Coordinates of C-alpha atoms in Angstrom, one line a residue:
X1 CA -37.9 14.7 -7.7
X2 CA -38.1 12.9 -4.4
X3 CA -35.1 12.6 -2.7
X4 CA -34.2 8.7 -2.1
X5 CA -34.8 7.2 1.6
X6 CA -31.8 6.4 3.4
X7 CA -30.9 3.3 5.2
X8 CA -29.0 2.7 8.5
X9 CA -25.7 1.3 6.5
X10 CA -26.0 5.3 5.1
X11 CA -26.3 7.2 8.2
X12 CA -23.8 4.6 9.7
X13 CA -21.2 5.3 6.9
X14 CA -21.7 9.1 7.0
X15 CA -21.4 9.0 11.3
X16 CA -18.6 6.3 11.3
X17 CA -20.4 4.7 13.6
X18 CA -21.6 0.9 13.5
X19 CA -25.0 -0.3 12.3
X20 CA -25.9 -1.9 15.3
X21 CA -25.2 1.4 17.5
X22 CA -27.4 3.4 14.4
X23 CA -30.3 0.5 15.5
X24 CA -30.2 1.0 19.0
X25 CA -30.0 4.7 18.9
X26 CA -32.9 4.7 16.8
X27 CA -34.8 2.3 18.7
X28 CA -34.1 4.6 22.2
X29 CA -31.5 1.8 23.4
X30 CA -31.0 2.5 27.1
X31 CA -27.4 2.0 26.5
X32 CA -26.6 4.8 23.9
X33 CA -25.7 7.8 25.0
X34 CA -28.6 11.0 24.5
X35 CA -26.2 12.9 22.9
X36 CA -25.6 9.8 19.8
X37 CA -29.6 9.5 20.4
X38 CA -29.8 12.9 19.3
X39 CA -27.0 12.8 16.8
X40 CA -28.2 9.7 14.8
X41 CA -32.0 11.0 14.6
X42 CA -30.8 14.4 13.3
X43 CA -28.9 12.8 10.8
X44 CA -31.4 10.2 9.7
X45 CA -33.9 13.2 9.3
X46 CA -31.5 15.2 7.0
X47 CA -31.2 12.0 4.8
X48 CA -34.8 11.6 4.7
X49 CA -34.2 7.8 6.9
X50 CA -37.6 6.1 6.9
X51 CA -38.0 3.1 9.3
X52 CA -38.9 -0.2 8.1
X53 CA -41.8 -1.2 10.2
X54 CA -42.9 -4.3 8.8
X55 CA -38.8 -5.5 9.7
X56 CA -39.4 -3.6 13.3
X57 CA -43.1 -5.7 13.6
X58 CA -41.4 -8.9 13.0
X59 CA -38.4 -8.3 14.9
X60 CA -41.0 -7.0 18.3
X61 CA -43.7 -9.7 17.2
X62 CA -46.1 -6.6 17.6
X63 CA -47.3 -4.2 14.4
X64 CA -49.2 -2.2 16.6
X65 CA -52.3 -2.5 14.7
X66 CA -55.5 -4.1 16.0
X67 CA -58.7 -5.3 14.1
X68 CA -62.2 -4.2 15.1
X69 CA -65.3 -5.6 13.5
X70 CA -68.3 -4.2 13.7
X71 CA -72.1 -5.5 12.0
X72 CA -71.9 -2.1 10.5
X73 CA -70.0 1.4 10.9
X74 CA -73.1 3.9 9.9
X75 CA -74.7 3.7 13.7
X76 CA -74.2 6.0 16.5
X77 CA -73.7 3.2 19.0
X78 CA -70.7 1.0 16.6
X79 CA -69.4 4.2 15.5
X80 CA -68.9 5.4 19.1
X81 CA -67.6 2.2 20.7
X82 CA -64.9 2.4 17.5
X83 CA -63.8 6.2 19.0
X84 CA -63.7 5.1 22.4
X85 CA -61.5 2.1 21.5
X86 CA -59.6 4.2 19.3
X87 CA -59.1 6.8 22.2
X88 CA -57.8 4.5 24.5
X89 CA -55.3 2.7 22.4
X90 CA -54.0 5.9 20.0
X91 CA -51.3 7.3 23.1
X92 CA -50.1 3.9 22.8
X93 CA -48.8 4.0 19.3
X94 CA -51.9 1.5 18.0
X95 CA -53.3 2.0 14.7
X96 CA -57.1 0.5 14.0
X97 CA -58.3 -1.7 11.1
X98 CA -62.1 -1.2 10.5
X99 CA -64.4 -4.3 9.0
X100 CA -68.1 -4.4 8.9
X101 CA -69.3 -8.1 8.5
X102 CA -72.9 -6.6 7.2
X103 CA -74.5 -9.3 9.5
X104 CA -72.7 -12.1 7.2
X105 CA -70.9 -14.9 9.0
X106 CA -69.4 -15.5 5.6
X107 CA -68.1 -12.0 5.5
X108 CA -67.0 -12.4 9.6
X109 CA -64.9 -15.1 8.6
X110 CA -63.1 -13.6 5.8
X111 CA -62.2 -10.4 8.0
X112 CA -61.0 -12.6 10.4
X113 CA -58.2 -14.1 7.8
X114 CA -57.4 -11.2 6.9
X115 CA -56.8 -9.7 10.3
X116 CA -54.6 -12.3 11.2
X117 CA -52.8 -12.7 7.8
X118 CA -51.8 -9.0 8.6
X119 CA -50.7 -9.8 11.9
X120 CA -52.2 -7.5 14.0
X121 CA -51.9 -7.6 17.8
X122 CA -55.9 -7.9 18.9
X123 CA -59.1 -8.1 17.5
X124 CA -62.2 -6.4 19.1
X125 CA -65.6 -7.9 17.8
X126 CA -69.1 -7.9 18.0
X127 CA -70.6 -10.6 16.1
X128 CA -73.1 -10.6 13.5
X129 CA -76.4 -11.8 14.0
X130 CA -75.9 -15.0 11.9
X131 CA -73.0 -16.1 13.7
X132 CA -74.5 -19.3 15.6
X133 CA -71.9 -21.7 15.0
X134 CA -68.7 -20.3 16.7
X135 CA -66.1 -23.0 15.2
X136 CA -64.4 -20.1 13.7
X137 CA -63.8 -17.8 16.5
X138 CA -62.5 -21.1 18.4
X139 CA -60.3 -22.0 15.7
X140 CA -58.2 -18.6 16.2
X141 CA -58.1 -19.7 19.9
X142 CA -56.9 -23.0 19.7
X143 CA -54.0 -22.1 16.6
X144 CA -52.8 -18.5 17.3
X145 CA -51.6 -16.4 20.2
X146 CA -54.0 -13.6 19.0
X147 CA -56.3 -12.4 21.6
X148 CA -60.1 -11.5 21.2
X149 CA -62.5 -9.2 22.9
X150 CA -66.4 -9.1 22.3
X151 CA -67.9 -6.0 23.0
X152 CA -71.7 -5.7 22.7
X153 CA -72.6 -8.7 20.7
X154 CA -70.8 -11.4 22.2
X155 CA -70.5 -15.2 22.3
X156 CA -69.7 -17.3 25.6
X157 CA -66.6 -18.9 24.4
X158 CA -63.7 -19.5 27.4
X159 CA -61.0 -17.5 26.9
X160 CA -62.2 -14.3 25.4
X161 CA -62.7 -11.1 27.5
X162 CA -66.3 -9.5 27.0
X163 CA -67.3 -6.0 27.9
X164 CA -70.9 -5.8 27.3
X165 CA -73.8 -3.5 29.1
X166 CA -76.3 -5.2 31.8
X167 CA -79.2 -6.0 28.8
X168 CA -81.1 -7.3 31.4
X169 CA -81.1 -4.5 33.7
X170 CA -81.8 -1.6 30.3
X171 CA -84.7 -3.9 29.5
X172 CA -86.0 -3.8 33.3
X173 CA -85.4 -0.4 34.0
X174 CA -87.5 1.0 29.8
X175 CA -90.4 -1.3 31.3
X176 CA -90.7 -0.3 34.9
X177 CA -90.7 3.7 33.5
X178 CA -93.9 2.7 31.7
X179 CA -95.5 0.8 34.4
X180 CA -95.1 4.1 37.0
X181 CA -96.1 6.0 34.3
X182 CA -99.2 4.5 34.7
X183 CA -98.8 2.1 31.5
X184 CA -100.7 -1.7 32.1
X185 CA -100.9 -3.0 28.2
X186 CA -96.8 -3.0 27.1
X187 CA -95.7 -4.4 23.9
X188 CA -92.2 -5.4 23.0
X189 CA -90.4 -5.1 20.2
X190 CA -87.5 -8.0 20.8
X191 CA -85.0 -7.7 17.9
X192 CA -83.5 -10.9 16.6
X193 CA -83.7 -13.3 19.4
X194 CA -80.4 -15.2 17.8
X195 CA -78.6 -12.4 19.6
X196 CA -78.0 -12.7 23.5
X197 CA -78.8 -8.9 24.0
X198 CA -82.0 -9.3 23.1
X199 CA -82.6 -12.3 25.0
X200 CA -81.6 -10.2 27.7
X201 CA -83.7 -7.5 26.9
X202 CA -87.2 -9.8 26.2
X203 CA -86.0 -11.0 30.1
X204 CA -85.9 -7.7 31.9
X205 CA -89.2 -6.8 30.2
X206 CA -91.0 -9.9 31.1
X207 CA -89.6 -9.8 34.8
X208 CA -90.6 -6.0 35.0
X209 CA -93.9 -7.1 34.3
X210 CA -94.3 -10.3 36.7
X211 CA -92.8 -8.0 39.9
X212 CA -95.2 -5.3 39.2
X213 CA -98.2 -8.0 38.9
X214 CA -98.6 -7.4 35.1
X215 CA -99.0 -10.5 32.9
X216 CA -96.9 -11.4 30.1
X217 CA -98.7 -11.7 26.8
X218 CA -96.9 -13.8 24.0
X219 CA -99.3 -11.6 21.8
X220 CA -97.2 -8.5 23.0
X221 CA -94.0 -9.8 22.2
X222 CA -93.0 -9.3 18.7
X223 CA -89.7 -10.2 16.6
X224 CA -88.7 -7.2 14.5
X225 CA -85.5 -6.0 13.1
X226 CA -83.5 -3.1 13.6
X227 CA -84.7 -1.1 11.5
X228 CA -87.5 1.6 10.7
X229 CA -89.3 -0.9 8.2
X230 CA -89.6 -3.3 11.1
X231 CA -91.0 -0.8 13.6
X232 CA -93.6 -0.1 11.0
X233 CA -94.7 -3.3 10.4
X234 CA -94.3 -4.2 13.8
X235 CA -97.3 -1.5 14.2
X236 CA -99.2 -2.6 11.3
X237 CA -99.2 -6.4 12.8
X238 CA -100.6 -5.6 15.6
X239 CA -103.3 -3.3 14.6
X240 CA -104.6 -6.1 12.2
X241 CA -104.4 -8.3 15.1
X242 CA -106.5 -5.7 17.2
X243 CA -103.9 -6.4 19.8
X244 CA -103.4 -2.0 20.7
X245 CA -100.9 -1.4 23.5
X246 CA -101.3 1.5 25.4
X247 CA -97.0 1.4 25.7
X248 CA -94.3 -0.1 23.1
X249 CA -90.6 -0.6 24.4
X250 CA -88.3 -1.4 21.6
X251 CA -85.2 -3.2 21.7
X252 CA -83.8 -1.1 19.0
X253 CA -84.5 3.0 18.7
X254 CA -84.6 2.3 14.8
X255 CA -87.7 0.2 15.2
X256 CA -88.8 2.6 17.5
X257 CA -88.7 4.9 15.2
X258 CA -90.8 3.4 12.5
X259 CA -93.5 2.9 15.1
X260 CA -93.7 6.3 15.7
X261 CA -93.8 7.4 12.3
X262 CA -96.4 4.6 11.7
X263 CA -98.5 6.0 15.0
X264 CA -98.9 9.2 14.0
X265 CA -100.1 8.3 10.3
X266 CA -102.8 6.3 12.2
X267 CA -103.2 9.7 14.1
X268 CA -102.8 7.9 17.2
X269 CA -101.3 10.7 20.2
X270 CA -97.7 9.9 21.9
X271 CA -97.8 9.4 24.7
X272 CA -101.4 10.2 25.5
X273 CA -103.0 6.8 24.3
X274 CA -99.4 4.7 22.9
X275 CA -96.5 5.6 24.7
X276 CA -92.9 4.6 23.6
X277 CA -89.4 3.7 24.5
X278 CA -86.5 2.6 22.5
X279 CA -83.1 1.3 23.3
X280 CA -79.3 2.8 22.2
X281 CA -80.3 6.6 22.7
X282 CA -79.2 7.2 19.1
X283 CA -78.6 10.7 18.5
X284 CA -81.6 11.4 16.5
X285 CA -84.1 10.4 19.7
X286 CA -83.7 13.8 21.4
X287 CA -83.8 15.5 18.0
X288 CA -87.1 14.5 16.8
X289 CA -90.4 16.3 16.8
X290 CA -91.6 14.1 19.8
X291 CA -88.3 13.5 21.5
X292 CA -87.9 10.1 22.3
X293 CA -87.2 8.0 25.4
X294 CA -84.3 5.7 25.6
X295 CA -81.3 3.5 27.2
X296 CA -78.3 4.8 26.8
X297 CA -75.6 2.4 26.0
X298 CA -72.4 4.5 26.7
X299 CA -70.5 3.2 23.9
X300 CA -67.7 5.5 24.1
X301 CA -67.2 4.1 27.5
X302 CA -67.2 0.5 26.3
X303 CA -64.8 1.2 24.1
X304 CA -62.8 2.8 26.7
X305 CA -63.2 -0.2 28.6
X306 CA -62.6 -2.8 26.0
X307 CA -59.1 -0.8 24.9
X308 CA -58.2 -1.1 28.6
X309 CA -59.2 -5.2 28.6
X310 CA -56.4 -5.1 25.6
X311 CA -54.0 -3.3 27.2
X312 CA -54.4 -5.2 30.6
X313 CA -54.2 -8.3 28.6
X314 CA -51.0 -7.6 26.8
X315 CA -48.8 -7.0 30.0
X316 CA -50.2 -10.1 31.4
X317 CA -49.3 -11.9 28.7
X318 CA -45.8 -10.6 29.1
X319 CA -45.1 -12.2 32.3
X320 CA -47.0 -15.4 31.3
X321 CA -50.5 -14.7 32.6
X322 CA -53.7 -13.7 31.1
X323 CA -56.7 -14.0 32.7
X324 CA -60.5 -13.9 30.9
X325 CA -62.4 -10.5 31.9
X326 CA -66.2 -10.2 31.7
X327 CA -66.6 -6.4 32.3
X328 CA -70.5 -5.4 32.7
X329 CA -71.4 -1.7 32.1
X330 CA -75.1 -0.2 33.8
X331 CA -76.9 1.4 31.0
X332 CA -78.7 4.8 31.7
X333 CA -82.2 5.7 30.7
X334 CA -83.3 8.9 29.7
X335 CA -86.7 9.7 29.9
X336 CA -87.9 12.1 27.0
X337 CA -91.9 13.1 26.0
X338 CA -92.6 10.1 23.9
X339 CA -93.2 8.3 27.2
X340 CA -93.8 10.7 29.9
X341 CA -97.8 11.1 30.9
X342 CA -97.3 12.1 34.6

């Protein structure tokens, strides 16, 4: 049989002490001695005291918990920005609440509700790709004092801290490896376009191209998903178009993927005649038959990084300032056989 929990008005009775010095000595009061301290936890363990810490949450205003949605938990890159978040935060007594919207608005909304109906201290999100009205996210804004952080997949809204990667600069950099490669014919793979990373990607790929005296062909810029389906039929458009690259760069490695698998059915050589580049350096890239070139994301950083935007943020707020971070992270490339003719 279990033996029942104690309260303080039990370990206070036993001690002959009050309640109030049981509280503070439990609560490491700076004015109880170490030796009560010490006294009042030994006891409370032998009478199997558990603390209430939904009465503690309400009494602090802080649960120590913090809500982190994600478009979906099965990737490399979410999965890793959850761990670095995570890592940052645990040595601070935080506990994390993990919800994938499966790139549902609907879905986003509800986890946001629920979030905040369990009160915890800060949500970390990276919106789905059919958030385009932002009223929601506002909403929380403008009624509670919860604070928000985008990472990734983020929205410009005043007021919320962002910690992103330079999009832009990943796109850029995949191109211009082709180009020196020796590449002149480079198709794009853009991803959903509703989504400012891949706006930013299409941009660093077009303005590789125009500073290396290329020209940017609307015909080479296709709108896929991220997904292996959507790399192969990315390939099968523009075979049936008869508009061949001699070099793909993906905004997704997924999609990458399924043009890869769709080249070689064709029985068309990587990198030799289509060369290809992919984006998130998902673990899988190095680990397949032709290993595959990438941008790295860091994610475990960005977690890092948006953990330490929350933490920043809460001791500002404690002395009635908090101002909005945009943290930008340089991505990496690394440069595999899928890509590499010279």
């Amino acid at each position: 049989m279990n033996k029942k929990s104690a309260t303080i008005y039990d370990i206070s009775k036993k001690l002959n002490v009050s309640v109030a010095t049981v509280s503070r000595a439990l609560n490491d009061h700076p004015r109880i001695s170490e030796a009560t301290k010490d006294l009042v936890r030994k006891t409370a363990k032998e009478m199997n005291y558990k603390q209430n810490n939904l009465a503690k949450a309400l009494k602090s205003g802080e649960t120590k918990n913090v809500g982190i949605i994600v478009p979906f938990v099965n990737t490399n890159f979410f999965s890793s920005v959850i761990r670095g978040i995570e890592e940052e935060l645990s040595p601070f007594g935080y506990h994390v609440i993990i919800c994938q919207s499966h790139e549902d608005v609907n879905i986003e909304k509800r986890h946001l509700n629920t979030l905040l109906n369990a009160q915890v201290d800060g949500i970390f999100m990276s919106v789905s790709k059919t958030t385009i009205d932002t009223e929601h996210i506002q909403n929380i804004l403008d009624t509670t004092n919860t604070p928000i952080i985008f990472f990734d997949r983020k929205k410009d809204i005043p007021g919320i801290s962002t910690v992103t990667i330079d999009d832009y600069r990943g796109g850029y950099m995949a191109t211009e490896h082709l180009i020196k490669e020796g590449y002149k014919n480079i198709c794009h793979f853009s991803g959903d376009l509703n989504l400012e990373i891949y706006q930013n990607r299409l941009n660093g790929y077009k303005q590789a191209l125009i500073d290396h005296n290329l020209p940017v062909k609307e015909e080479n810029i296709i709108t896929t998903g991220s997904s292996i389906d959507a790399g192969i039929e990315a390939i099968k458009t523009l075979w049936d178009k008869k508009s061949i690259p001699d070099a793909i760069f993906s905004s997704s490695d997924f999609a990458a993927l399924g043009a890869c698998q769709e080249l070689k059915k064709r029985k068309i050589k990587i990198p030799q005649e289509v060369a290809v580049i992919g984006f998130s350096n998902e673990p899988f890239t190095q680990f397949m038959e032709l290993p595959m070139s990438s941008v790295d994301q860091t994610p475990v950083t960005m977690g890092k990084m948006a953990g330490q935007v929350f933490l920043e943020g809460i001791k500002e707020s404690g002395s009635g300032v908090s101002t909005e971070k945009k943290v930008v992270l340089t991505p990496e490339i690394y440069i595999r056989k899928s890509s590499k003719r010279k």
